[in-house]
XYZ file of C-alpha atoms in Angstrom:
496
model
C 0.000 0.000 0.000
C 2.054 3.323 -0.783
C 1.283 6.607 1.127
C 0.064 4.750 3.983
C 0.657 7.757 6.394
C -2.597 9.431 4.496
C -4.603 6.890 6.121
C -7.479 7.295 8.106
C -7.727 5.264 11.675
C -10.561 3.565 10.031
C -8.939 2.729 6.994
C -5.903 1.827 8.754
C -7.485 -0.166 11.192
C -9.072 -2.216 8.366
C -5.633 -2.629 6.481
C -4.155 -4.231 9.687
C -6.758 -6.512 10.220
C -6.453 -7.697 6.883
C -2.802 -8.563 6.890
C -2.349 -6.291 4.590
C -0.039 -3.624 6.348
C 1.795 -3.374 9.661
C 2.209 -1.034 12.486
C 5.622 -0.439 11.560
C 5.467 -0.080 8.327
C 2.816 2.877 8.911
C 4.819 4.079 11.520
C 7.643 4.342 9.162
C 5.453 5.979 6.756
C 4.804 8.670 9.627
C 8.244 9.354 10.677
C 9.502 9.809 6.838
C 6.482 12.343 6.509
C 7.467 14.214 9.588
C 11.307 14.334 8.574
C 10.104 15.639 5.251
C 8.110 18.576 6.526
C 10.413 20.119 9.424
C 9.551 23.157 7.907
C 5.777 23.403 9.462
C 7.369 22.824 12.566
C 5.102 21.053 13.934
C 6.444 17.780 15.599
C 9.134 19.393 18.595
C 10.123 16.030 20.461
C 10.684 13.083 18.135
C 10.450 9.975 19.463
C 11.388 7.511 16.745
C 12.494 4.929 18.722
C 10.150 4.278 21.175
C 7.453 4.956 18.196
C 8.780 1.625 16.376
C 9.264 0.039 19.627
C 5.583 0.348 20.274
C 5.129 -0.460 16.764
C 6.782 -3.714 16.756
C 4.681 -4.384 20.544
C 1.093 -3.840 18.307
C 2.526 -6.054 15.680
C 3.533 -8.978 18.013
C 0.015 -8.552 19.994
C -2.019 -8.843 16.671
C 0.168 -12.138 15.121
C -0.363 -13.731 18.679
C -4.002 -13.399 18.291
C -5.016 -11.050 20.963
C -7.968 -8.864 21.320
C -7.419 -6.535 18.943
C -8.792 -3.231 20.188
C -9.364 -0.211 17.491
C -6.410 1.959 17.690
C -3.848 -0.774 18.391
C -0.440 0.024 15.952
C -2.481 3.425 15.144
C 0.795 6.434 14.902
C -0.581 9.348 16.226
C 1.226 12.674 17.725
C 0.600 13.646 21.150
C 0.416 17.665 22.345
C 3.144 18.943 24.356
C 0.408 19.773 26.968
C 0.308 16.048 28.245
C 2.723 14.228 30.380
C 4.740 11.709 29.004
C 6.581 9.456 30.827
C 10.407 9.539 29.751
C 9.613 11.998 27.045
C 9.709 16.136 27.359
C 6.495 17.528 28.137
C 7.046 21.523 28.094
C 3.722 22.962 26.890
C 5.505 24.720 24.833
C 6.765 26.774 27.442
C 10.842 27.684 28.512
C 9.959 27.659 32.348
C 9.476 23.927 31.925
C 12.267 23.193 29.934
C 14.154 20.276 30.606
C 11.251 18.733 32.817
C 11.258 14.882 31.785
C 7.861 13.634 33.649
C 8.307 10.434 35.552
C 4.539 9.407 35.067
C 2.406 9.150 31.932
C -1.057 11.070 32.240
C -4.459 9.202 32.119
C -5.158 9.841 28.506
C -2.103 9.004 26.941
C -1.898 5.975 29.305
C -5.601 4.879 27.981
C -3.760 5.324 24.190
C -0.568 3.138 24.741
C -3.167 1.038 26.892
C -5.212 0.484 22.645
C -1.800 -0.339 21.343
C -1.217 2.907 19.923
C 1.968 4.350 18.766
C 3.251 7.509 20.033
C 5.181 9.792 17.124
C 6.579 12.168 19.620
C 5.120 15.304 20.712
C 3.369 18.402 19.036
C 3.899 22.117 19.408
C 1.065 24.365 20.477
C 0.608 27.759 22.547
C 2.701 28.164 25.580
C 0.579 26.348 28.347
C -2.424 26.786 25.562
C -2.859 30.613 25.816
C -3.210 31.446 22.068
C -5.132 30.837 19.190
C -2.559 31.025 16.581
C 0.159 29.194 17.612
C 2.841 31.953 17.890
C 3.378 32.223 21.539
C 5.482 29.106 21.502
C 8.486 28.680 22.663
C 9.651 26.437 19.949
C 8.194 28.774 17.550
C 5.550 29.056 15.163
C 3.682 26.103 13.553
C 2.754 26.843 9.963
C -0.675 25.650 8.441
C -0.213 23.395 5.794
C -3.003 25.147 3.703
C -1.875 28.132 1.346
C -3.843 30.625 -0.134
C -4.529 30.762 -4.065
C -1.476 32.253 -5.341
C 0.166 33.236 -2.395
C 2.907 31.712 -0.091
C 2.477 33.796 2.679
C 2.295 31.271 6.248
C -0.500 30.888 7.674
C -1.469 29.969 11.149
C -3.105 26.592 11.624
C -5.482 27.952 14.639
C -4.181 27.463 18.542
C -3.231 26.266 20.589
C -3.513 22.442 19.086
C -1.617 24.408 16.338
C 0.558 21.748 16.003
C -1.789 18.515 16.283
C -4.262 20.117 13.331
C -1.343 21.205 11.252
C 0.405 17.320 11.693
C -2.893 15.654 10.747
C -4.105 18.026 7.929
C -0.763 17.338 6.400
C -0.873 13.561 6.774
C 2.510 12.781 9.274
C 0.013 10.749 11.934
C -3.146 9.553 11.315
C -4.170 11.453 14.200
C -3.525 13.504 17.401
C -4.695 14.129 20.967
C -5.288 17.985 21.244
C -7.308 19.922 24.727
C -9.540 23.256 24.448
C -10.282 25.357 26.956
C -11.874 27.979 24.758
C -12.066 26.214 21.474
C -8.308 25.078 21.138
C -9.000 21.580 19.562
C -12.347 23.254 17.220
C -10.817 26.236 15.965
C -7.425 25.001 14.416
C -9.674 21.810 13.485
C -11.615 24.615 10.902
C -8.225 26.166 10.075
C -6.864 23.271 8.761
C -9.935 21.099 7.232
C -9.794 18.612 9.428
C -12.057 17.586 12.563
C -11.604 18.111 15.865
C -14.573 17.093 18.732
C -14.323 18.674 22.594
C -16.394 15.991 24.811
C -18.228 16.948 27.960
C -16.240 18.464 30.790
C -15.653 15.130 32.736
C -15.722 12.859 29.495
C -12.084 12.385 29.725
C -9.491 12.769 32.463
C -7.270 15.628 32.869
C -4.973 13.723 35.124
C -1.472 14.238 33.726
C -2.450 17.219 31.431
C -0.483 20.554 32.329
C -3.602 22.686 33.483
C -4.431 26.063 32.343
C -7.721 26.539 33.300
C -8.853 23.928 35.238
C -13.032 24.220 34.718
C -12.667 24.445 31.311
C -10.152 22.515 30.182
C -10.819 19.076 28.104
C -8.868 16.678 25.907
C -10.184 15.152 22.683
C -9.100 13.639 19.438
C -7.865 15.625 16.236
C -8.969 13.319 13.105
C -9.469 12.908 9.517
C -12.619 12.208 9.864
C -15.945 11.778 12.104
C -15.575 8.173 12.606
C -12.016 8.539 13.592
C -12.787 10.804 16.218
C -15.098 8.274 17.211
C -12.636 5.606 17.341
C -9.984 7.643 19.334
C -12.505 9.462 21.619
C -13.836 6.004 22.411
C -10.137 5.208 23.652
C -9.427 7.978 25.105
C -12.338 8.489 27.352
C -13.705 6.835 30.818
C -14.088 7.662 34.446
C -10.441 8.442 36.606
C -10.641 8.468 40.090
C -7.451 10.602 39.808
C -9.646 13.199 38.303
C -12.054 14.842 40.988
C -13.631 16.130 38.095
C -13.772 13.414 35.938
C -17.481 11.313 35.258
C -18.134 8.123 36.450
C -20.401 7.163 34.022
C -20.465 4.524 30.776
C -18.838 5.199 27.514
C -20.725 4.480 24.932
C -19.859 3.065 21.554
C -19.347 5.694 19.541
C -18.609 4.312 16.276
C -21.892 2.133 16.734
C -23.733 5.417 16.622
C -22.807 6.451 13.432
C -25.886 5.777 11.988
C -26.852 8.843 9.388
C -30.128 8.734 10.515
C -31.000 11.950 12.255
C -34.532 12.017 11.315
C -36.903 13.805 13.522
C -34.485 15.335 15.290
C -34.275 19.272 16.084
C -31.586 21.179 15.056
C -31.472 24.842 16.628
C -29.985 28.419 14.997
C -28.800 30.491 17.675
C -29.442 34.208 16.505
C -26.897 35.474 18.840
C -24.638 33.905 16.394
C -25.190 36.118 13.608
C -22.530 38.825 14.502
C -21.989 41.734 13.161
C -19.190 41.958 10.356
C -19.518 38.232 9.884
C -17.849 37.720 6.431
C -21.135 36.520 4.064
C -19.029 33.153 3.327
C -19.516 32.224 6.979
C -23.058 33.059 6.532
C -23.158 31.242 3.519
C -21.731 28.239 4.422
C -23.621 28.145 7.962
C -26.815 28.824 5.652
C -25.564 25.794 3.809
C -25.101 23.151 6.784
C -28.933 23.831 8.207
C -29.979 22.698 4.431
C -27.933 20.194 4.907
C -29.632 18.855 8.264
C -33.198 19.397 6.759
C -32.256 17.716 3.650
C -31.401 14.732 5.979
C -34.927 14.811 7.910
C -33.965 17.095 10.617
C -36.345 19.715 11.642
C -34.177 23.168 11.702
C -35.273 25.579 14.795
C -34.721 28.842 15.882
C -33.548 29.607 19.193
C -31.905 32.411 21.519
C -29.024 31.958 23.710
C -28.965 35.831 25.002
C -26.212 35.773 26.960
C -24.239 34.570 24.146
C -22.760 38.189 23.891
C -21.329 38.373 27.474
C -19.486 35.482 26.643
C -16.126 36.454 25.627
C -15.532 38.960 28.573
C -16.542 36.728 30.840
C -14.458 33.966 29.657
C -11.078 36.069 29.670
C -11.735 36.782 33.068
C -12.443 32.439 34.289
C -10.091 31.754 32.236
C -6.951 34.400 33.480
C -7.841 34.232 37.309
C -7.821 29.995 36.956
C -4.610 30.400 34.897
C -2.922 32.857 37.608
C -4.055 30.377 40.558
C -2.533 26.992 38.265
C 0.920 28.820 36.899
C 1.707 29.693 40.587
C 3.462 26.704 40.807
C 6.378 27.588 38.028
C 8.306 29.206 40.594
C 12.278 27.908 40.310
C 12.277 25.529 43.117
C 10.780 22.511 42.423
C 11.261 21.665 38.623
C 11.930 23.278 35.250
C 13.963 26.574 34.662
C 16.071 28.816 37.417
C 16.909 31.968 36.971
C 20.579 33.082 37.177
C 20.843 34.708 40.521
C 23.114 37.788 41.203
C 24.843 37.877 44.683
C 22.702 38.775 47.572
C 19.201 38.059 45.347
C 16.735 36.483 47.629
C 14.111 33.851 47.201
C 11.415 36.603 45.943
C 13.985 37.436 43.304
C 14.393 34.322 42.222
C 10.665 33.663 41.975
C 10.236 37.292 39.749
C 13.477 36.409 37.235
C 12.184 32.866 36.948
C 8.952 33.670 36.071
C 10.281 36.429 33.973
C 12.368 34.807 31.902
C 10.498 31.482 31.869
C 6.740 32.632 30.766
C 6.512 34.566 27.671
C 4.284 37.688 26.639
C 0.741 35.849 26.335
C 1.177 34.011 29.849
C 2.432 36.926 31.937
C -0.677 38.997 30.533
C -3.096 36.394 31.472
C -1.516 35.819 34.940
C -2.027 39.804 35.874
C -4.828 39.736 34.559
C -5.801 36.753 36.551
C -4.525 37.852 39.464
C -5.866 41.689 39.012
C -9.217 39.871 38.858
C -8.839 38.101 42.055
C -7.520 40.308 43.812
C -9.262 41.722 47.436
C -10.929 45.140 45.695
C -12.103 43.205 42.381
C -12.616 39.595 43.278
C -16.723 40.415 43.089
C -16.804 43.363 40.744
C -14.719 40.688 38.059
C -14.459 36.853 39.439
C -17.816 36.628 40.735
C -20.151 38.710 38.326
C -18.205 36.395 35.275
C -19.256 33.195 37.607
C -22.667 34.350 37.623
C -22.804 35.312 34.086
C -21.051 31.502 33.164
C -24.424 30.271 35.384
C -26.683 31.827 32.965
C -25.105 31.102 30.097
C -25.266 27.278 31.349
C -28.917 28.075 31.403
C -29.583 29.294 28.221
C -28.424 25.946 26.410
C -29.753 23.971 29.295
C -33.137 25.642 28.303
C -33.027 25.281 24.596
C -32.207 21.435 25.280
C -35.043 21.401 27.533
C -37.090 22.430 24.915
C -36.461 19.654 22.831
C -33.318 21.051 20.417
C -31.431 17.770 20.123
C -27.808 19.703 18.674
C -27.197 23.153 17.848
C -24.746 24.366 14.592
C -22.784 27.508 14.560
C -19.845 28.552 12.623
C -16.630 27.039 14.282
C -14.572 30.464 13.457
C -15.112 33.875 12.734
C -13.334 33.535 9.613
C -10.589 30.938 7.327
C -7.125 31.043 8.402
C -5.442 33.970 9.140
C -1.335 34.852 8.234
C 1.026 34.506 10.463
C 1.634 38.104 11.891
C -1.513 39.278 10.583
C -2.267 39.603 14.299
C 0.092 41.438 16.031
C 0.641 41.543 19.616
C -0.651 45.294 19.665
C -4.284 44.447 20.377
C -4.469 41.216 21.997
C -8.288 41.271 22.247
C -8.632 41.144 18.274
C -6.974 38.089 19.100
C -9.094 36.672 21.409
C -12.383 37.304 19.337
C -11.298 34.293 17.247
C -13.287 32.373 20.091
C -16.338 34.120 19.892
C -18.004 31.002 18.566
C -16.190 28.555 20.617
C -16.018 29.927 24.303
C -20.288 29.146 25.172
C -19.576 25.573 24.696
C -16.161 25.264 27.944
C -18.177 27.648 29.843
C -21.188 25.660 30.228
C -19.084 22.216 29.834
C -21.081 20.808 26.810
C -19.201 18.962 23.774
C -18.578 20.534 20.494
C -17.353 19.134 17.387
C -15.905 21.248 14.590
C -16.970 19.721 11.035
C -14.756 20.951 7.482
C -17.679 22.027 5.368
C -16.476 24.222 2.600
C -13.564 26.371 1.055
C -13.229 29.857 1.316
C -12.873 32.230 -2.188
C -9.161 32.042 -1.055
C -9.106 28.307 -1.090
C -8.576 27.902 2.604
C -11.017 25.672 4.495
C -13.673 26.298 6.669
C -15.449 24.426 8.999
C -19.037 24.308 10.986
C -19.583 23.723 14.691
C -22.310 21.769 16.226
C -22.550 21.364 19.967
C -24.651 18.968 21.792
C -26.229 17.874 24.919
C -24.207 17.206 28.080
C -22.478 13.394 28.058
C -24.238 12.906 24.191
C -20.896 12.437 22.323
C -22.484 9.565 20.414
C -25.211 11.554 19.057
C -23.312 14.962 18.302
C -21.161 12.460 16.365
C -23.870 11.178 14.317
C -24.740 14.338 13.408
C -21.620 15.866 12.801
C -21.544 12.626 10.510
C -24.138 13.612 8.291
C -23.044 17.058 7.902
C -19.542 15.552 6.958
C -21.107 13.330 4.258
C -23.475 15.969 3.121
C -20.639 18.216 2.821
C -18.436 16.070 0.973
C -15.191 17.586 1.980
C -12.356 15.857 0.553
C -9.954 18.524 -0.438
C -5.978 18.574 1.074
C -3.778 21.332 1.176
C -1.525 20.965 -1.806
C 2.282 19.783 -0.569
C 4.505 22.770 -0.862
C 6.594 21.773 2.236
C-alpha cells in the first residue's frame, strides 16, 4: 500500500486486520512524513524509537491473536500539553524546559493502553494561551493550507496548532489535542480537518499541564468523524485521579454512526449572527442547516442571550484559573532557574524565573488573573463572570429542555489567518477568534468542529455543532451527516 501515512484510523485499522499492512510499516510511513516537513514545525520532540518500539509491541500482539482493540499500531502525535513518561512535556513553554515527567497522564496511558503508537510530541501555545500558535516557545507552527497564489504562512489555529497542522498534512493519522476555549475546534476549521471537545468530565485531565482547570478538556484531532469516534472512544472513561472526571459509561461511539437523524431538532442560535460576519460564513452556515433538513432534521430557531457576554466573561475564568494553576512555576521545584546575582533572595528568584520562563501571552493572562482576584475586584470581576457563566449554562440547558437535540454555529469567525496578521498590539482582536467557541467550555457541553467548505481564497472552513451534556455519540452522528453531506475531501496541496 504506498502513502500509507494518508490513512485514516478507520482505513488503517481495516488494512491491519487484513494482513495487509503493519504497524511499523505505517509508523515508518509517519516518521519519513514528519522528517520531510520540518519546515511546518510542527512535531518538537521526536520519538522515533520508542514509536517503532511500540510499533513492533502492536505487531507482536495482533500475530499472537489477541484482542485486537481499534487503535492498536495506530501512529498518532501527542500535544506537548500532556505528560509523558520519559519523554519532554514543556507545553511549549521555557519555564518547563528540561522537565522529563516520571509518570504518563491518564489519557495518553488509555492510548498506549489500545496499542497505539506515540510519534513524539506536538507544538502548540505556551501552556495553551493562544489561538494562533505563535506564543510558543519552539516557535511558530505553519498551516499546511496556502492561499490561491500566495505563499504567505498561515497559522493553523491554537493552541492544538501543532496537532491540526500534523494531521491536515498527513505525518500521523491522528492527534490528541485539549480546548479550553475552542483550542481543539478552531485550528480543526483552520486546517480542514475535525476536531470534537467531549463533555467536561468525558475524559481525564490527570497528567495534562492545566491552564484553566473548569474548562479545560482533551479530545481527538482526526481525519474524519468516525475517527474521532474511534480515538474518543479510547481515550475516554471515568479516573478516580480526576475529581472532576465522570463516572459514568462510555458508549460506543462508532456504533452510533448511523446517518439517521430524522426527527431530530436542530437549533440556529441568533446570537450567532454577529456583526461583520464575512457573508461566506453566513453562507456556508446557511448551507449546513440545508444540509440537516435535507437529511430529515427539523431546523429551529432559538436564543441563547447571553451569548454576547461570553467572551468577557471567559477572559476573566479563564486568566484568574490560569494565575491560581501557573503559581506553581516558581524555580524551586522543577523546570527553569533563573541566574541569581549575589545577595538576590528567594522573591527574586521567583520574579526572574517567572520572567524569563513565561513569555508575553502568559504573563498577561496571569495579571490579569490575578488583578481579577484580587481583594478590591474579586466580586466586581471573578464573581459577576461566575454568575454570568451560570446563565449562560442556562440558556443551552433551556433550549435542550425544549427539545433542540444539537445546535450548529460557525466554528470560526473567519478561514485562516497569516502569520503576523495579528500582532501583539491588540491582543483582544486576538481573542475574538473564540467568539463562537467559548459558550460551549463555559457551560461544559461537547462541540465538534466539522470541514464544510472552502473559502474564495481556497482555505477551508469548517461548521460547529454542539450537543447535549455526556451525548458524544449523538453529536457524532450528526456531525456525521453534515460531513457526508458536505463532501469535503480537499488537502492542502504539498509545498513543504
Amino acid at each position: 500500500m504506498s502513502e500509507l501515512n494518508k490513512l485514516t484510523i478507520a482505513d488503517a485499522r481495516d488494512a491491519l486486520s487484513k494482513g495487509e499492512t503493519t504497524s511499523v510499516a505505517l509508523t515508518e510511513a509517519c516518521l519519513a512524513a514528519i522528517d520531510a516537513a520540518g519546515v511546518l514545525n510542527a512535531f518538537v520532540h521526536k520519538t522515533p524509537e520508542l514509536a517503532m518500539e511500540r510499533a513492533k509491541a502492536a505487531d507482536a500482539r495482533r500475530k499472537a491473536g489477541a484482542e485486537a482493540p481499534a487503535m492498536l499500531g495506530i501512529p498518532l502525535g501527542i500535544k506537548d500539553l500532556f505528560c509523558t513518561k520519559g519523554v519532554p512535556s514543556q507545553a511549549a513553554s521555557r519555564i518547563l524546559e528540561g522537565f522529563r515527567p516520571e509518570y504518563e497522564s491518564t489519557v495518553s496511558q488509555k492510548l498506549i493502553d489500545a496499542g497505539s503508537v506515540m510519534l513524539g510530541k506536538l507544538n502548540m501555545d505556551e501552556f495553551a494561551m493562544g489561538s494562533s500558535n505563535e506564543t510558543s516557545c519552539y516557535g511558530n507552527v505553519i498551516n499546511p493550507w496556502r492561499r490561491k497564489g500566495s505563499d504567505a504562512d498561515l497559522t493553523p489555529g491554537g493552541s492544538s496548532g501543532g496537532s491540526a497542522s500534523a494531521v491536515a498534512a498527513d505525518l500521523c493519522l491522528a492527534a490528541t489535542g485539549t480546548d479550553t476555549g475552542g483550542s481543539i475546534r478552531q485550528p480543526a476549521a483552520f486546517t480542514g480537518i475535525v476536531g470534537i471537545k467531549p463533555t467536561y468530565g468525558r475524559c481525564s485531565r490527570w497528567g495534562i499541564v492545566a491552564f484553566a482547570s473548569s474548562l479545560d478538556q482533551a479530545g481527538p484531532m482526526t481525519k474524519t468523524v468516525r475517527d474521532a469516534a474511534i480515538m474518543l472512544q479510547a481515550m475516554s472513561g471515568h479516573d478516580p485521579k480526576d475529581s472532576t472526571s465522570a463516572d459514568l459509561p462510555v458508549p460506543d461511539f462508532e456504533a452510533a454512526l448511523t446517518g439517521d437523524i430524522r426527527g431530530k431538532k436542530i437549533g440556529i442560535p441568533r446570537e450567532y449572527r454577529m456583526d461583520g460576519m464575512p457573508d461566506e460564513i453566513e453562507a456556508l452556515w446557511k448551507r449546513g442547516a440545508e444540509m440537516m433538513r435535507d437529511a430529515g432534521a427539523e431546523i429551529v430557531d432559538i436564543s441563547l442571550p447571553h451569548t454576547k457576554y461570553a467572551l468577557p466573561a471567559y477572559y476573566v475564568v479563564a486568566p484568574a484559573e490560569a494565575s491560581s494553576n501557573l503559581a506553581r512555576y516558581d524555580g524551586v521545584r522543577y523546570g527553569h532557574r533563573a541566574k541569581l546575582a549575589q545577595g538576590d533572595g528567594i522573591t527574586e528568584m521567583y520574579e526572574k524565573t517567572r520572567a524569563e520562563g513565561f513569555g508575553p501571552e502568559v504573563q498577561r493572562r496571569v495579571m490579569i488573573g490575578t488583578y481579577v482576584l484580587s481583594a478590591g475586584f474579586y466580586d466586581a470581576y471573578y464573581n459577576r463572570a461566575r454568575k454570568v457563566r451560570a446563565l449562560i449554562k442556562r440558556d443551552f440547558e433551556e433550549a435542550f429542555a425544549a427539545g433542540v437535540d444539537a445546535i450548529l454555529t460557525p466554528a470560526t469567525p473567519s478561514a485562516a489567518f497569516g502569520l503576523g496578521e495579528m500582532t501583539e498590539a491588540d491582543p483582544v482582536a486576538m481573542y475574538l477568534n473564540d467568539v463562537f467557541t467559548v459558550t460551549v467550555n463555559l457551560a461544559g457541553l461537547p462541540g465538534v468542529a466539522v470541514p464544510t467548505g472552502l473559502d474564495h481564497q481556497g482555505l477551508p472552513l469548517g461548521l460547529q455543532l454542539i450537543g447535549r451534556p455526556w451525548a458524544e455519540a449523538d453529536l457524532l452522528n450528526h456531525a456525521y451527516v453534515l460531513e457526508r453531506a458536505a463532501g469535503f475531501v480537499s488537502k492542502a496541496e504539498k509545498w513543504w
